[in-house]
mmCIF file with all atom_site columns, C-alpha atoms in Angstrom:
data_model
loop_
_atom_site.group_PDB
_atom_site.id
_atom_site.type_symbol
_atom_site.label_atom_id
_atom_site.label_alt_id
_atom_site.label_comp_id
_atom_site.label_asym_id
_atom_site.label_entity_id
_atom_site.label_seq_id
_atom_site.pdbx_PDB_ins_code
_atom_site.Cartn_x
_atom_site.Cartn_y
_atom_site.Cartn_z
_atom_site.occupancy
_atom_site.B_iso_or_equiv
_atom_site.pdbx_formal_charge
_atom_site.auth_seq_id
_atom_site.auth_comp_id
_atom_site.auth_asym_id
_atom_site.auth_atom_id
_atom_site.pdbx_PDB_model_num
ATOM 1   C CA . MET M 1 1   ? -67.425 44.097  -82.787 1.00 0.00 ? 172 MET M CA 1
ATOM 2   C CA . LYS M 1 2   ? -69.662 41.541  -81.116 1.00 0.00 ? 173 LYS M CA 1
ATOM 3   C CA . GLY M 1 3   ? -72.391 42.426  -78.617 1.00 0.00 ? 174 GLY M CA 1
ATOM 4   C CA . PRO M 1 4   ? -72.705 41.488  -74.910 1.00 0.00 ? 175 PRO M CA 1
ATOM 5   C CA . ALA M 1 5   ? -75.025 38.555  -75.712 1.00 0.00 ? 176 ALA M CA 1
ATOM 6   C CA . PHE M 1 6   ? -72.339 36.993  -77.898 1.00 0.00 ? 177 PHE M CA 1
ATOM 7   C CA . LEU M 1 7   ? -69.722 37.448  -75.170 1.00 0.00 ? 178 LEU M CA 1
ATOM 8   C CA . ARG M 1 8   ? -71.997 35.822  -72.574 1.00 0.00 ? 179 ARG M CA 1
ATOM 9   C CA . SER M 1 9   ? -72.632 32.934  -74.946 1.00 0.00 ? 180 SER M CA 1
ATOM 10  C CA . LEU M 1 10  ? -68.907 32.564  -75.618 1.00 0.00 ? 181 LEU M CA 1
ATOM 11  C CA . ALA M 1 11  ? -68.138 32.631  -71.878 1.00 0.00 ? 182 ALA M CA 1
ATOM 12  C CA . ALA M 1 12  ? -70.807 29.994  -71.184 1.00 0.00 ? 183 ALA M CA 1
ATOM 13  C CA . THR M 1 13  ? -69.455 27.763  -73.956 1.00 0.00 ? 184 THR M CA 1
ATOM 14  C CA . CYS M 1 14  ? -65.925 28.075  -72.575 1.00 0.00 ? 185 CYS M CA 1
ATOM 15  C CA . CYS M 1 15  ? -67.127 27.220  -69.054 1.00 0.00 ? 186 CYS M CA 1
ATOM 16  C CA . ILE M 1 16  ? -68.962 24.142  -70.285 1.00 0.00 ? 187 ILE M CA 1
ATOM 17  C CA . ALA M 1 17  ? -65.983 22.973  -72.331 1.00 0.00 ? 188 ALA M CA 1
ATOM 18  C CA . LEU M 1 18  ? -63.602 23.546  -69.424 1.00 0.00 ? 189 LEU M CA 1
ATOM 19  C CA . SER M 1 19  ? -65.835 21.805  -66.876 1.00 0.00 ? 190 SER M CA 1
ATOM 20  C CA . ALA M 1 20  ? -66.240 18.805  -69.186 1.00 0.00 ? 191 ALA M CA 1
ATOM 21  C CA . SER M 1 21  ? -62.478 18.377  -69.244 1.00 0.00 ? 192 SER M CA 1
ATOM 22  C CA . VAL M 1 22  ? -62.151 18.746  -65.457 1.00 0.00 ? 193 VAL M CA 1
ATOM 23  C CA . ILE M 1 23  ? -65.229 16.834  -64.238 1.00 0.00 ? 194 ILE M CA 1
ATOM 24  C CA . PRO M 1 24  ? -65.073 13.104  -64.965 1.00 0.00 ? 195 PRO M CA 1
ATOM 25  C CA . CYS M 1 25  ? -67.876 12.005  -67.239 1.00 0.00 ? 196 CYS M CA 1
ATOM 26  C CA . THR M 1 26  ? -68.508 8.730   -65.465 1.00 0.00 ? 197 THR M CA 1
ATOM 27  C CA . PRO M 1 27  ? -72.074 7.603   -64.778 1.00 0.00 ? 198 PRO M CA 1
ATOM 28  C CA . ALA M 1 28  ? -72.922 7.488   -61.079 1.00 0.00 ? 199 ALA M CA 1
ATOM 29  C CA . ASN M 1 29  ? -73.446 3.730   -61.136 1.00 0.00 ? 200 ASN M CA 1
ATOM 30  C CA . ALA M 1 30  ? -70.519 2.837   -63.427 1.00 0.00 ? 201 ALA M CA 1
ATOM 31  C CA . TYR M 1 31  ? -68.681 1.100   -60.607 1.00 0.00 ? 202 TYR M CA 1
ATOM 32  C CA . ALA M 1 32  ? -71.738 -0.467  -58.967 1.00 0.00 ? 203 ALA M CA 1
ATOM 33  C CA . ASN M 1 33  ? -71.651 -3.735  -60.893 1.00 0.00 ? 204 ASN M CA 1
ATOM 34  C CA . SER M 1 34  ? -67.877 -4.093  -60.737 1.00 0.00 ? 205 SER M CA 1
ATOM 35  C CA . ALA M 1 35  ? -67.952 -3.420  -56.995 1.00 0.00 ? 206 ALA M CA 1
ATOM 36  C CA . ASN M 1 36  ? -70.713 -5.986  -56.521 1.00 0.00 ? 207 ASN M CA 1
ATOM 37  C CA . ALA M 1 37  ? -68.783 -8.501  -58.592 1.00 0.00 ? 208 ALA M CA 1
ATOM 38  C CA . ASN M 1 38  ? -65.791 -8.142  -56.288 1.00 0.00 ? 209 ASN M CA 1
ATOM 39  C CA . ASN M 1 39  ? -67.772 -8.233  -53.039 1.00 0.00 ? 210 ASN M CA 1
ATOM 40  C CA . PHE M 1 40  ? -68.981 -11.522 -51.643 1.00 0.00 ? 211 PHE M CA 1
ATOM 41  C CA . ASN M 1 41  ? -72.751 -11.456 -51.287 1.00 0.00 ? 212 ASN M CA 1
ATOM 42  C CA . PRO M 1 42  ? -73.596 -14.219 -48.822 1.00 0.00 ? 213 PRO M CA 1
ATOM 43  C CA . GLN M 1 43  ? -76.372 -16.489 -50.000 1.00 0.00 ? 214 GLN M CA 1
ATOM 44  C CA . PRO M 1 44  ? -78.946 -17.925 -47.618 1.00 0.00 ? 215 PRO M CA 1
ATOM 45  C CA . ASP M 1 45  ? -79.200 -21.646 -46.932 1.00 0.00 ? 216 ASP M CA 1
ATOM 46  C CA . GLU M 1 46  ? -82.044 -22.662 -49.253 1.00 0.00 ? 217 GLU M CA 1
ATOM 47  C CA . ASN M 1 47  ? -82.890 -25.626 -46.997 1.00 0.00 ? 218 ASN M CA 1
ATOM 48  C CA . ASP M 1 48  ? -83.825 -23.219 -44.195 1.00 0.00 ? 219 ASP M CA 1
ATOM 49  C CA . LEU M 1 49  ? -86.094 -21.015 -46.325 1.00 0.00 ? 220 LEU M CA 1
ATOM 50  C CA . ASP M 1 50  ? -89.756 -21.541 -47.139 1.00 0.00 ? 221 ASP M CA 1
ATOM 51  C CA . ARG M 1 51  ? -89.533 -19.789 -50.544 1.00 0.00 ? 222 ARG M CA 1
ATOM 52  C CA . HIS M 1 52  ? -86.929 -20.068 -53.263 1.00 0.00 ? 223 HIS M CA 1
ATOM 53  C CA . GLY M 1 53  ? -87.748 -17.243 -55.680 1.00 0.00 ? 224 GLY M CA 1
ATOM 54  C CA . HIS M 1 54  ? -85.317 -14.654 -57.013 1.00 0.00 ? 225 HIS M CA 1
ATOM 55  C CA . TYR M 1 55  ? -85.532 -11.322 -58.819 1.00 0.00 ? 226 TYR M CA 1
ATOM 56  C CA . VAL M 1 56  ? -83.161 -9.032  -60.718 1.00 0.00 ? 227 VAL M CA 1
ATOM 57  C CA . ASN M 1 57  ? -82.578 -5.729  -58.923 1.00 0.00 ? 228 ASN M CA 1
ATOM 58  C CA . ARG M 1 58  ? -81.963 -2.349  -60.544 1.00 0.00 ? 229 ARG M CA 1
ATOM 59  C CA . ASP M 1 59  ? -78.209 -3.025  -60.660 1.00 0.00 ? 230 ASP M CA 1
ATOM 60  C CA . GLY M 1 60  ? -78.815 -6.198  -62.670 1.00 0.00 ? 231 GLY M CA 1
ATOM 61  C CA . ASN M 1 61  ? -77.941 -8.520  -59.781 1.00 0.00 ? 232 ASN M CA 1
ATOM 62  C CA . VAL M 1 62  ? -79.987 -11.634 -58.986 1.00 0.00 ? 233 VAL M CA 1
ATOM 63  C CA . ILE M 1 63  ? -81.333 -11.301 -55.438 1.00 0.00 ? 234 ILE M CA 1
ATOM 64  C CA . HIS M 1 64  ? -83.184 -13.857 -53.330 1.00 0.00 ? 235 HIS M CA 1
ATOM 65  C CA . ALA M 1 65  ? -86.829 -12.891 -52.882 1.00 0.00 ? 236 ALA M CA 1
ATOM 66  C CA . PRO M 1 66  ? -88.133 -12.340 -49.340 1.00 0.00 ? 237 PRO M CA 1
ATOM 67  C CA . SER M 1 67  ? -88.598 -15.596 -47.458 1.00 0.00 ? 238 SER M CA 1
ATOM 68  C CA . ARG M 1 68  ? -89.240 -16.937 -43.974 1.00 0.00 ? 239 ARG M CA 1
ATOM 69  C CA . SER M 1 69  ? -86.629 -18.903 -42.078 1.00 0.00 ? 240 SER M CA 1
ATOM 70  C CA . ARG M 1 70  ? -87.828 -22.374 -41.038 1.00 0.00 ? 241 ARG M CA 1
ATOM 71  C CA . SER M 1 71  ? -85.412 -22.515 -38.092 1.00 0.00 ? 242 SER M CA 1
ATOM 72  C CA . GLY M 1 72  ? -86.244 -19.032 -36.839 1.00 0.00 ? 243 GLY M CA 1
ATOM 73  C CA . ALA M 1 73  ? -82.630 -17.900 -37.310 1.00 0.00 ? 244 ALA M CA 1
ATOM 74  C CA . VAL M 1 74  ? -81.791 -14.826 -39.371 1.00 0.00 ? 245 VAL M CA 1
ATOM 75  C CA . PRO M 1 75  ? -80.805 -16.161 -42.814 1.00 0.00 ? 246 PRO M CA 1
ATOM 76  C CA . GLU M 1 76  ? -77.291 -15.472 -44.104 1.00 0.00 ? 247 GLU M CA 1
ATOM 77  C CA . GLY M 1 77  ? -77.293 -12.323 -46.245 1.00 0.00 ? 248 GLY M CA 1
ATOM 78  C CA . ALA M 1 78  ? -80.613 -10.963 -44.925 1.00 0.00 ? 249 ALA M CA 1
ATOM 79  C CA . THR M 1 79  ? -80.699 -7.165  -44.872 1.00 0.00 ? 250 THR M CA 1
ATOM 80  C CA . ALA M 1 80  ? -84.104 -6.591  -43.274 1.00 0.00 ? 251 ALA M CA 1
ATOM 81  C CA . GLN M 1 81  ? -86.947 -8.357  -41.540 1.00 0.00 ? 252 GLN M CA 1
ATOM 82  C CA . CYS M 1 82  ? -90.340 -7.566  -42.994 1.00 0.00 ? 253 CYS M CA 1
ATOM 83  C CA . ARG M 1 83  ? -93.457 -6.954  -40.899 1.00 0.00 ? 254 ARG M CA 1
ATOM 84  C CA . ASP M 1 84  ? -94.954 -10.254 -42.069 1.00 0.00 ? 255 ASP M CA 1
ATOM 85  C CA . GLY M 1 85  ? -91.977 -12.117 -40.538 1.00 0.00 ? 256 GLY M CA 1
ATOM 86  C CA . SER M 1 86  ? -90.126 -12.819 -43.774 1.00 0.00 ? 257 SER M CA 1
ATOM 87  C CA . TYR M 1 87  ? -86.545 -11.698 -44.382 1.00 0.00 ? 258 TYR M CA 1
ATOM 88  C CA . SER M 1 88  ? -85.450 -9.529  -47.291 1.00 0.00 ? 259 SER M CA 1
ATOM 89  C CA . PHE M 1 89  ? -82.117 -9.759  -49.087 1.00 0.00 ? 260 PHE M CA 1
ATOM 90  C CA . SER M 1 90  ? -82.527 -6.418  -50.858 1.00 0.00 ? 261 SER M CA 1
ATOM 91  C CA . ARG M 1 91  ? -79.445 -4.305  -51.626 1.00 0.00 ? 262 ARG M CA 1
ATOM 92  C CA . HIS M 1 92  ? -81.434 -1.026  -51.722 1.00 0.00 ? 263 HIS M CA 1
ATOM 93  C CA . HIS M 1 93  ? -83.778 0.473   -49.129 1.00 0.00 ? 264 HIS M CA 1
ATOM 94  C CA . GLY M 1 94  ? -86.352 1.647   -51.685 1.00 0.00 ? 265 GLY M CA 1
ATOM 95  C CA . GLY M 1 95  ? -89.087 -0.958  -52.113 1.00 0.00 ? 266 GLY M CA 1
ATOM 96  C CA . THR M 1 96  ? -87.687 -3.359  -49.527 1.00 0.00 ? 267 THR M CA 1
ATOM 97  C CA . CYS M 1 97  ? -90.490 -5.517  -48.061 1.00 0.00 ? 268 CYS M CA 1
ATOM 98  C CA . SER M 1 98  ? -93.034 -3.560  -50.132 1.00 0.00 ? 269 SER M CA 1
ATOM 99  C CA . ARG M 1 99  ? -95.299 -6.600  -50.552 1.00 0.00 ? 270 ARG M CA 1
ATOM 100 C CA . HIS M 1 100 ? -94.583 -7.898  -47.072 1.00 0.00 ? 271 HIS M CA 1
ATOM 101 C CA . GLY M 1 101 ? -95.965 -5.105  -44.897 1.00 0.00 ? 272 GLY M CA 1
ATOM 102 C CA . GLY M 1 102 ? -92.863 -2.905  -45.012 1.00 0.00 ? 273 GLY M CA 1
ATOM 103 C CA . VAL M 1 103 ? -89.639 -3.131  -43.042 1.00 0.00 ? 274 VAL M CA 1
ATOM 104 C CA . ALA M 1 104 ? -89.964 -4.088  -39.380 1.00 0.00 ? 275 ALA M CA 1
ATOM 105 C CA . ARG M 1 105 ? -86.227 -3.722  -38.758 1.00 0.00 ? 276 ARG M CA 1
ATOM 106 C CA . TRP M 1 106 ? -82.976 -3.496  -40.678 1.00 0.00 ? 277 TRP M CA 1
ATOM 107 C CA . GLN M 1 107 ? -80.371 -6.178  -40.064 1.00 0.00 ? 278 GLN M CA 1
#
């Protein structure tokens, strides 16, 4: 006859095995890149921007670096205006405008 510790261990093992079969084992960001690939991400008019740099975000997408609009209009695809007057095209709130004085307002 097995002791109570063995029974608790057996019950825990059964619960883990059962939950693994019920709960999908899909990473939280598994659909992020496929969703981004299917969504149109508007690109700004490079002729209206004073900077033309890009960076790769945490999802692996190439994003236009913050830039000022020469015409004064909000650039296509801008998600925030930074406190220094530049516009950000970030897809995540964390770190947006971090080297540009922070976010003045979200678009």
